[in-house]
Tab-separated table of C-alpha atoms in Angstrom:
chain	number	residue	atom	x	y	z
A	1	MET	CA	35.108	5.965	27.206
A	2	ASP	CA	33.973	2.828	27.753
A	3	LEU	CA	31.600	1.074	25.113
A	4	VAL	CA	29.202	-1.230	25.867
A	5	THR	CA	29.846	-5.410	24.619
A	6	ILE	CA	27.932	-7.672	22.973
A	7	ASP	CA	29.060	-9.981	26.497
A	8	ASP	CA	26.860	-6.455	28.522
A	9	ILE	CA	24.297	-7.422	26.047
A	10	ARG	CA	23.988	-10.638	27.078
A	11	THR	CA	24.267	-10.014	30.058
A	12	ALA	CA	21.068	-8.331	29.261
A	13	ALA	CA	18.963	-10.478	27.201
A	14	GLU	CA	19.452	-12.771	30.576
A	15	ARG	CA	18.059	-10.165	32.420
A	16	ILE	CA	15.553	-9.606	30.349
A	17	ARG	CA	14.335	-12.414	28.814
A	18	ASP	CA	10.707	-12.949	30.907
A	19	ALA	CA	9.809	-9.391	30.537
A	20	VAL	CA	10.143	-8.992	26.181
A	21	VAL	CA	8.240	-9.886	24.171
A	22	ARG	CA	11.374	-11.648	21.348
A	23	THR	CA	10.324	-10.514	18.166
A	24	PRO	CA	10.127	-12.204	14.970
A	25	LEU	CA	11.822	-11.599	11.427
A	26	LEU	CA	8.601	-11.058	9.231
A	27	PRO	CA	9.498	-11.818	5.494
A	28	CYS	CA	8.084	-9.773	3.252
A	29	PRO	CA	7.701	-11.329	-0.348
A	30	TRP	CA	6.077	-8.243	-1.608
A	31	ALA	CA	9.415	-6.091	-1.349
A	32	ASP	CA	12.141	-5.999	-3.780
A	33	PRO	CA	13.485	-9.483	-4.745
A	34	GLU	CA	16.526	-9.088	-4.807
A	35	ARG	CA	16.698	-6.713	-1.769
A	36	PRO	CA	14.924	-9.415	0.108
A	37	LEU	CA	13.091	-7.290	3.632
A	38	TRP	CA	12.586	-8.744	7.276
A	39	LEU	CA	10.658	-6.446	9.413
A	40	LYS	CA	11.644	-6.955	13.106
A	41	PRO	CA	8.318	-5.143	15.163
A	42	GLU	CA	9.242	-4.390	18.416
A	43	SER	CA	5.442	-2.566	18.202
A	44	LEU	CA	3.861	-5.799	19.461
A	45	GLN	CA	6.162	-5.382	22.793
A	46	PRO	CA	3.598	-4.676	25.356
A	47	ILE	CA	4.481	-0.952	25.414
A	48	GLY	CA	4.020	-1.142	21.856
A	49	ALA	CA	8.059	-0.144	21.794
A	50	PHE	CA	11.497	-1.735	21.186
A	51	LYS	CA	11.749	1.044	25.071
A	52	LEU	CA	10.664	-1.343	27.644
A	53	ARG	CA	13.894	-3.396	26.611
A	54	GLY	CA	16.209	-0.598	28.075
A	55	ALA	CA	14.332	0.602	30.469
A	56	HIS	CA	13.704	-3.229	32.107
A	57	ASN	CA	17.482	-4.296	31.729
A	58	ALA	CA	17.569	-0.516	33.563
A	59	LEU	CA	16.212	-1.315	36.816
A	60	ALA	CA	16.646	-4.779	36.591
A	61	ALA	CA	20.146	-3.192	37.538
A	62	LEU	CA	19.791	-1.513	40.578
A	63	ASP	CA	19.994	-3.500	43.560
A	64	ASP	CA	16.890	-3.142	45.264
A	65	LYS	CA	17.727	-0.373	48.334
A	66	THR	CA	18.334	1.778	45.398
A	67	ARG	CA	15.869	0.801	43.170
A	68	ALA	CA	13.330	1.171	45.553
A	69	ARG	CA	13.714	5.143	46.159
A	70	GLY	CA	11.410	5.265	42.728
A	71	VAL	CA	12.232	6.585	39.264
A	72	VAL	CA	12.444	9.311	37.230
A	73	THR	CA	12.682	9.289	33.226
A	74	TYR	CA	11.986	12.387	30.899
A	75	SER	CA	10.955	11.125	27.204
A	76	SER	CA	8.413	11.730	24.830
A	77	GLY	CA	6.920	9.435	24.757
A	78	ASN	CA	8.083	5.662	24.062
A	79	HIS	CA	10.486	6.135	27.055
A	80	ALA	CA	7.904	6.988	29.313
A	81	GLN	CA	5.153	4.430	28.742
A	82	ALA	CA	8.406	1.838	29.707
A	83	VAL	CA	10.124	2.776	32.480
A	84	ALA	CA	6.668	3.412	34.079
A	85	TYR	CA	5.924	-0.192	32.964
A	86	ALA	CA	9.292	-1.308	34.271
A	87	ALA	CA	9.064	0.271	37.986
A	88	ARG	CA	5.026	-0.867	38.068
A	89	GLU	CA	6.598	-4.748	37.811
A	90	PHE	CA	8.897	-4.142	39.561
A	91	GLY	CA	7.052	-2.295	42.592
A	92	VAL	CA	8.016	1.131	42.327
A	93	PRO	CA	7.200	4.777	41.895
A	94	ALA	CA	8.221	6.376	38.487
A	95	HIS	CA	7.850	9.878	38.238
A	96	ILE	CA	7.459	11.181	33.583
A	97	VAL	CA	8.544	14.614	32.515
A	98	MET	CA	6.885	14.336	29.347
A	99	PRO	CA	6.961	17.736	26.781
A	100	ASP	CA	3.567	18.737	26.175
A	101	VAL	CA	3.303	18.016	23.145
A	102	THR	CA	3.415	14.628	23.323
A	103	PRO	CA	0.854	11.723	21.663
A	104	GLN	CA	-1.766	12.244	24.180
A	105	VAL	CA	-1.646	8.337	23.445
A	106	LYS	CA	1.456	8.058	25.000
A	107	VAL	CA	0.785	10.335	28.095
A	108	ASP	CA	-2.673	8.296	28.209
A	109	ASN	CA	-0.703	5.024	28.478
A	110	THR	CA	1.810	5.986	30.288
A	111	ARG	CA	-0.124	7.179	32.748
A	112	ALA	CA	-2.672	3.552	32.497
A	113	TYR	CA	1.178	2.002	34.349
A	114	GLY	CA	1.012	3.997	37.056
A	115	ALA	CA	3.263	6.635	36.803
A	116	GLU	CA	2.972	11.018	37.665
A	117	VAL	CA	3.238	12.245	34.543
A	118	VAL	CA	4.680	15.825	34.475
A	119	LEU	CA	4.111	18.031	31.347
A	120	VAL	CA	6.150	20.903	30.516
A	121	PRO	CA	7.324	22.289	27.969
A	122	ILE	CA	9.795	20.014	25.101
A	123	GLY	CA	12.910	22.020	26.172
A	124	GLU	CA	12.459	21.966	30.106
A	125	ARG	CA	11.920	18.087	29.742
A	126	GLU	CA	15.198	17.405	31.050
A	127	SER	CA	15.833	19.855	33.774
A	128	ALA	CA	12.814	18.968	35.096
A	129	ALA	CA	13.498	15.396	35.597
A	130	TYR	CA	16.777	16.602	38.055
A	131	GLU	CA	14.582	18.415	39.694
A	132	LEU	CA	12.595	15.791	40.601
A	133	VAL	CA	15.231	13.762	41.278
A	134	GLU	CA	16.528	16.058	43.987
A	135	LYS	CA	13.354	16.712	45.270
A	136	LEU	CA	12.136	13.181	45.487
A	137	GLY	CA	15.364	11.380	45.855
A	138	ALA	CA	15.146	8.866	43.348
A	139	VAL	CA	17.150	7.380	40.474
A	140	LEU	CA	17.846	8.449	36.846
A	141	VAL	CA	16.848	6.000	34.455
A	142	PRO	CA	17.734	8.651	30.848
A	143	PRO	CA	16.499	7.954	27.774
A	144	PHE	CA	19.659	6.471	25.950
A	145	ASP	CA	22.885	8.053	27.552
A	146	HIS	CA	23.014	5.171	29.439
A	147	PRO	CA	25.343	1.636	28.880
A	148	ASP	CA	22.449	-0.037	30.673
A	149	ILE	CA	19.922	1.084	28.346
A	150	ILE	CA	21.606	1.065	25.323
A	151	ALA	CA	22.945	-3.136	26.254
A	152	GLY	CA	19.051	-3.378	26.381
A	153	GLN	CA	18.404	-2.269	23.225
A	154	GLY	CA	21.331	-4.029	22.022
A	155	THR	CA	19.320	-7.754	22.871
A	156	ILE	CA	17.542	-7.136	19.275
A	157	GLY	CA	20.471	-6.508	16.909
A	158	LEU	CA	22.047	-10.160	19.259
A	159	GLU	CA	17.720	-11.773	17.913
A	160	ILE	CA	18.117	-10.572	14.608
A	161	GLY	CA	22.224	-12.279	14.636
A	162	THR	CA	20.871	-14.934	16.239
A	163	ASP	CA	17.803	-15.356	13.213
A	164	LEU	CA	19.340	-14.474	10.331
A	165	PRO	CA	23.420	-14.819	10.241
A	166	ASP	CA	23.540	-14.117	7.140
A	167	VAL	CA	21.621	-10.663	6.856
A	168	GLU	CA	23.713	-8.171	4.581
A	169	LEU	CA	21.786	-4.496	5.531
A	170	VAL	CA	20.302	-3.509	8.891
A	171	LEU	CA	18.183	0.125	9.125
A	172	MET	CA	17.078	1.584	12.468
A	173	PRO	CA	15.524	4.674	13.880
A	174	VAL	CA	18.349	7.319	15.237
A	175	SER	CA	16.893	10.015	17.778
A	176	GLY	CA	19.266	10.155	20.498
A	177	GLY	CA	21.083	6.673	19.563
A	178	GLY	CA	20.596	4.143	21.996
A	179	LEU	CA	18.792	1.729	20.080
A	180	ALA	CA	21.603	2.508	16.849
A	181	SER	CA	24.414	2.306	19.285
A	182	GLY	CA	22.955	-1.584	21.496
A	183	ILE	CA	21.852	-2.853	17.653
A	184	GLY	CA	25.306	-1.971	16.073
A	185	THR	CA	27.431	-3.027	18.441
A	186	ALA	CA	25.563	-6.616	18.854
A	187	VAL	CA	25.340	-7.211	14.806
A	188	LYS	CA	28.863	-5.800	14.176
A	189	ALA	CA	29.968	-8.849	16.818
A	190	LEU	CA	27.297	-11.718	15.480
A	191	CYS	CA	27.696	-10.578	11.447
A	192	PRO	CA	30.966	-8.644	11.222
A	193	ASN	CA	29.741	-8.640	7.037
A	194	ALA	CA	26.603	-6.961	7.653
A	195	ALA	CA	26.074	-3.515	7.030
A	196	VAL	CA	24.437	-1.107	10.046
A	197	PHE	CA	22.667	2.004	8.296
A	198	GLY	CA	20.914	4.739	10.661
A	199	VAL	CA	18.232	6.443	8.996
A	200	GLU	CA	16.517	10.368	10.374
A	201	PRO	CA	13.909	12.377	9.286
A	202	GLU	CA	15.452	15.405	7.593
A	203	LEU	CA	13.699	17.721	9.733
A	204	ALA	CA	15.667	16.246	12.368
A	205	ALA	CA	18.728	15.132	10.863
A	206	ASP	CA	21.487	16.564	13.161
A	207	ALA	CA	22.983	12.746	14.022
A	208	ALA	CA	23.882	12.839	10.292
A	209	GLU	CA	25.366	16.190	10.671
A	210	SER	CA	27.494	14.704	13.643
A	211	LEU	CA	28.470	11.993	12.332
A	212	ARG	CA	29.672	14.259	9.491
A	213	ALA	CA	31.752	16.943	11.510
A	214	GLY	CA	32.977	14.037	13.582
A	215	SER	CA	31.959	15.808	16.347
A	216	LEU	CA	28.258	16.341	17.391
A	217	VAL	CA	26.833	19.076	16.118
A	218	ASP	CA	23.961	21.036	18.462
A	219	TRP	CA	19.986	21.688	16.381
A	220	PRO	CA	17.887	23.607	18.970
A	221	ILE	CA	14.493	21.594	20.058
A	222	GLU	CA	11.890	24.301	18.156
A	223	ARG	CA	14.798	23.090	14.379
A	224	ARG	CA	14.444	18.790	15.537
A	225	ALA	CA	9.959	19.352	15.960
A	226	ARG	CA	8.921	19.692	12.939
A	227	THR	CA	9.342	16.744	11.840
A	228	ILE	CA	6.355	14.011	12.575
A	229	ALA	CA	8.254	11.292	13.426
A	230	ASP	CA	8.561	12.241	17.237
A	231	GLY	CA	10.381	9.483	18.734
A	232	LEU	CA	13.162	10.977	16.939
A	233	ARG	CA	13.569	14.832	17.422
A	234	SER	CA	16.185	14.493	20.441
A	235	GLN	CA	19.616	14.035	19.828
A	236	PRO	CA	23.825	12.344	20.361
A	237	SER	CA	24.814	12.140	23.867
A	238	GLU	CA	29.058	12.159	23.854
A	239	LEU	CA	28.334	7.963	24.478
A	240	THR	CA	25.976	7.056	22.346
A	241	PHE	CA	27.738	9.392	19.410
A	242	ALA	CA	31.291	7.654	20.145
A	243	HIS	CA	29.289	4.355	19.537
A	244	LEU	CA	27.592	5.174	16.557
A	245	ARG	CA	31.289	6.567	15.196
A	246	SER	CA	32.209	2.323	15.854
A	247	VAL	CA	29.375	0.503	14.320
A	248	LEU	CA	27.050	2.318	11.959
A	249	ASP	CA	28.148	1.841	7.819
A	250	GLY	CA	26.166	5.585	7.440
A	251	ILE	CA	22.983	7.484	8.163
A	252	VAL	CA	20.518	8.899	5.476
A	253	ALA	CA	17.795	10.978	5.845
A	254	VAL	CA	13.953	10.587	4.788
A	255	GLY	CA	11.414	13.624	3.879
A	256	GLU	CA	7.898	13.459	6.057
A	257	ASP	CA	6.077	12.616	2.579
A	258	GLU	CA	8.146	8.842	2.280
A	259	ILE	CA	8.083	8.181	6.562
A	260	ARG	CA	4.051	8.466	5.952
A	261	ALA	CA	3.838	7.192	2.553
A	262	ALA	CA	5.914	3.867	4.585
A	263	MET	CA	3.373	3.944	7.742
A	264	ALA	CA	1.022	3.531	5.097
A	265	VAL	CA	2.770	0.058	3.167
A	266	LEU	CA	3.280	-1.223	6.906
A	267	ALA	CA	-0.300	-1.192	7.742
A	268	THR	CA	-1.871	-2.172	4.139
A	269	LYS	CA	0.983	-4.446	3.078
A	270	GLY	CA	3.120	-5.777	6.406
A	271	ARG	CA	-0.360	-5.712	8.766
A	272	LEU	CA	1.799	-3.442	11.483
A	273	VAL	CA	0.262	-0.855	12.824
A	274	ALA	CA	3.133	1.930	13.020
A	275	GLU	CA	4.355	5.890	14.468
A	276	PRO	CA	5.733	7.612	12.444
A	277	SER	CA	9.655	6.558	14.281
A	278	GLY	CA	8.879	2.988	12.985
A	279	ALA	CA	8.323	3.436	9.927
A	280	VAL	CA	11.086	5.787	9.496
A	281	PRO	CA	13.616	2.420	8.736
A	282	LEU	CA	11.214	1.576	5.959
A	283	ALA	CA	10.894	4.688	4.218
A	284	ALA	CA	14.354	4.376	3.241
A	285	TYR	CA	14.439	1.208	2.328
A	286	LEU	CA	11.849	1.794	0.119
A	287	ASN	CA	13.203	4.988	-1.324
A	288	ARG	CA	16.753	5.299	-0.650
A	289	ALA	CA	18.047	1.920	-2.182
A	290	ASP	CA	20.932	3.862	-4.212
A	291	GLU	CA	22.124	5.350	-1.089
A	292	LEU	CA	22.620	1.528	0.312
A	293	PRO	CA	24.164	-1.838	-0.074
A	294	ARG	CA	22.005	-4.519	-1.707
A	295	GLY	CA	20.828	-7.801	-0.056
A	296	ARG	CA	19.015	-9.137	2.439
A	297	THR	CA	17.983	-6.290	4.672
A	298	VAL	CA	15.870	-6.349	7.968
A	299	VAL	CA	14.515	-2.883	9.338
A	300	VAL	CA	13.494	-1.973	12.617
A	301	VAL	CA	9.671	-1.523	13.816
A	302	SER	CA	10.810	0.285	16.570
A	303	GLY	CA	7.974	1.557	17.738
A	304	GLY	CA	3.411	1.127	16.898
A	305	ASN	CA	2.198	4.005	19.534
A	306	VAL	CA	0.222	5.822	16.618
A	307	GLU	CA	-2.711	8.936	17.066
A	308	ARG	CA	-6.111	7.206	15.928
A	309	THR	CA	-6.292	10.269	13.904
A	310	LEU	CA	-3.217	10.470	12.448
A	311	LEU	CA	-2.610	6.651	11.455
A	312	ALA	CA	-6.668	7.549	9.581
A	313	ASP	CA	-4.951	10.588	8.181
A	314	VAL	CA	-2.273	8.688	6.357
A	315	LEU	CA	-4.485	5.244	5.554
A	316	ARG	CA	-6.918	7.173	3.581
A	317	ARG	CA	-3.940	9.361	1.570
A	318	ASP	CA	-2.852	6.640	0.831
A	319	SER	CA	-6.416	5.105	-0.792
């Protein structure tokens, strides 16, 4: 199986240069001085999450005739918004299959970008998307299981390696694995001495179990759907799992209350609005120090599309 390379990621960076925000590394003076911390706020992308990088790269890589047929995807929210946004930029139709338990803010945003949204039970989202591809003659843009998606997400690692070449630890969430695959590939190429760790919710820690087993372990969607981190309920594919085995130095899991507390820290100390999935890596930094290497750390805040009521509840509990 061919893995994405640093050259693929550099090509993606050129394709998406004018379509995404080159997010900064934000220093955190409130963090542990023995573990200097920087935040990579992908929540500041136009759609509020990192997914725009992979989606735009995937659409840009298509030839004009193929792209004009329109695109289809399935997603719990952020990839849905990314494909809808990118399709609007390219002037092509988009049909998005979303679980009927998706936070309303993500559904509304996806529709606002002009996409046709189809809501289905969470266990039917992939099959429904393939049915639409067959019916419409459109192109499937998967949320993580594609080299162009992985390469696009890897541009985050390219930026980290350029902006902080002496980084010692990078923490990012793991779900389907496209983000961690891409970032890990770039960081390992540019900063070979840095450790790359994935972070999952304890209630959706299938990737950690798979890595321990050495092969993919299936968790039923009902089991993974228990976590508040709605963006982290997917499982790695064979392609992303091969990348994770190659580039990850470790993976840790965090609890639901730890995720909520990390959201509050990001809001009150980092001045960033983060959805639960985006706060998962900081939860590991704050609560799993004994399981992680020490040193200069970058935490990827992957998204900020959170329901107002949930954010208000998190902040109320923290006050």
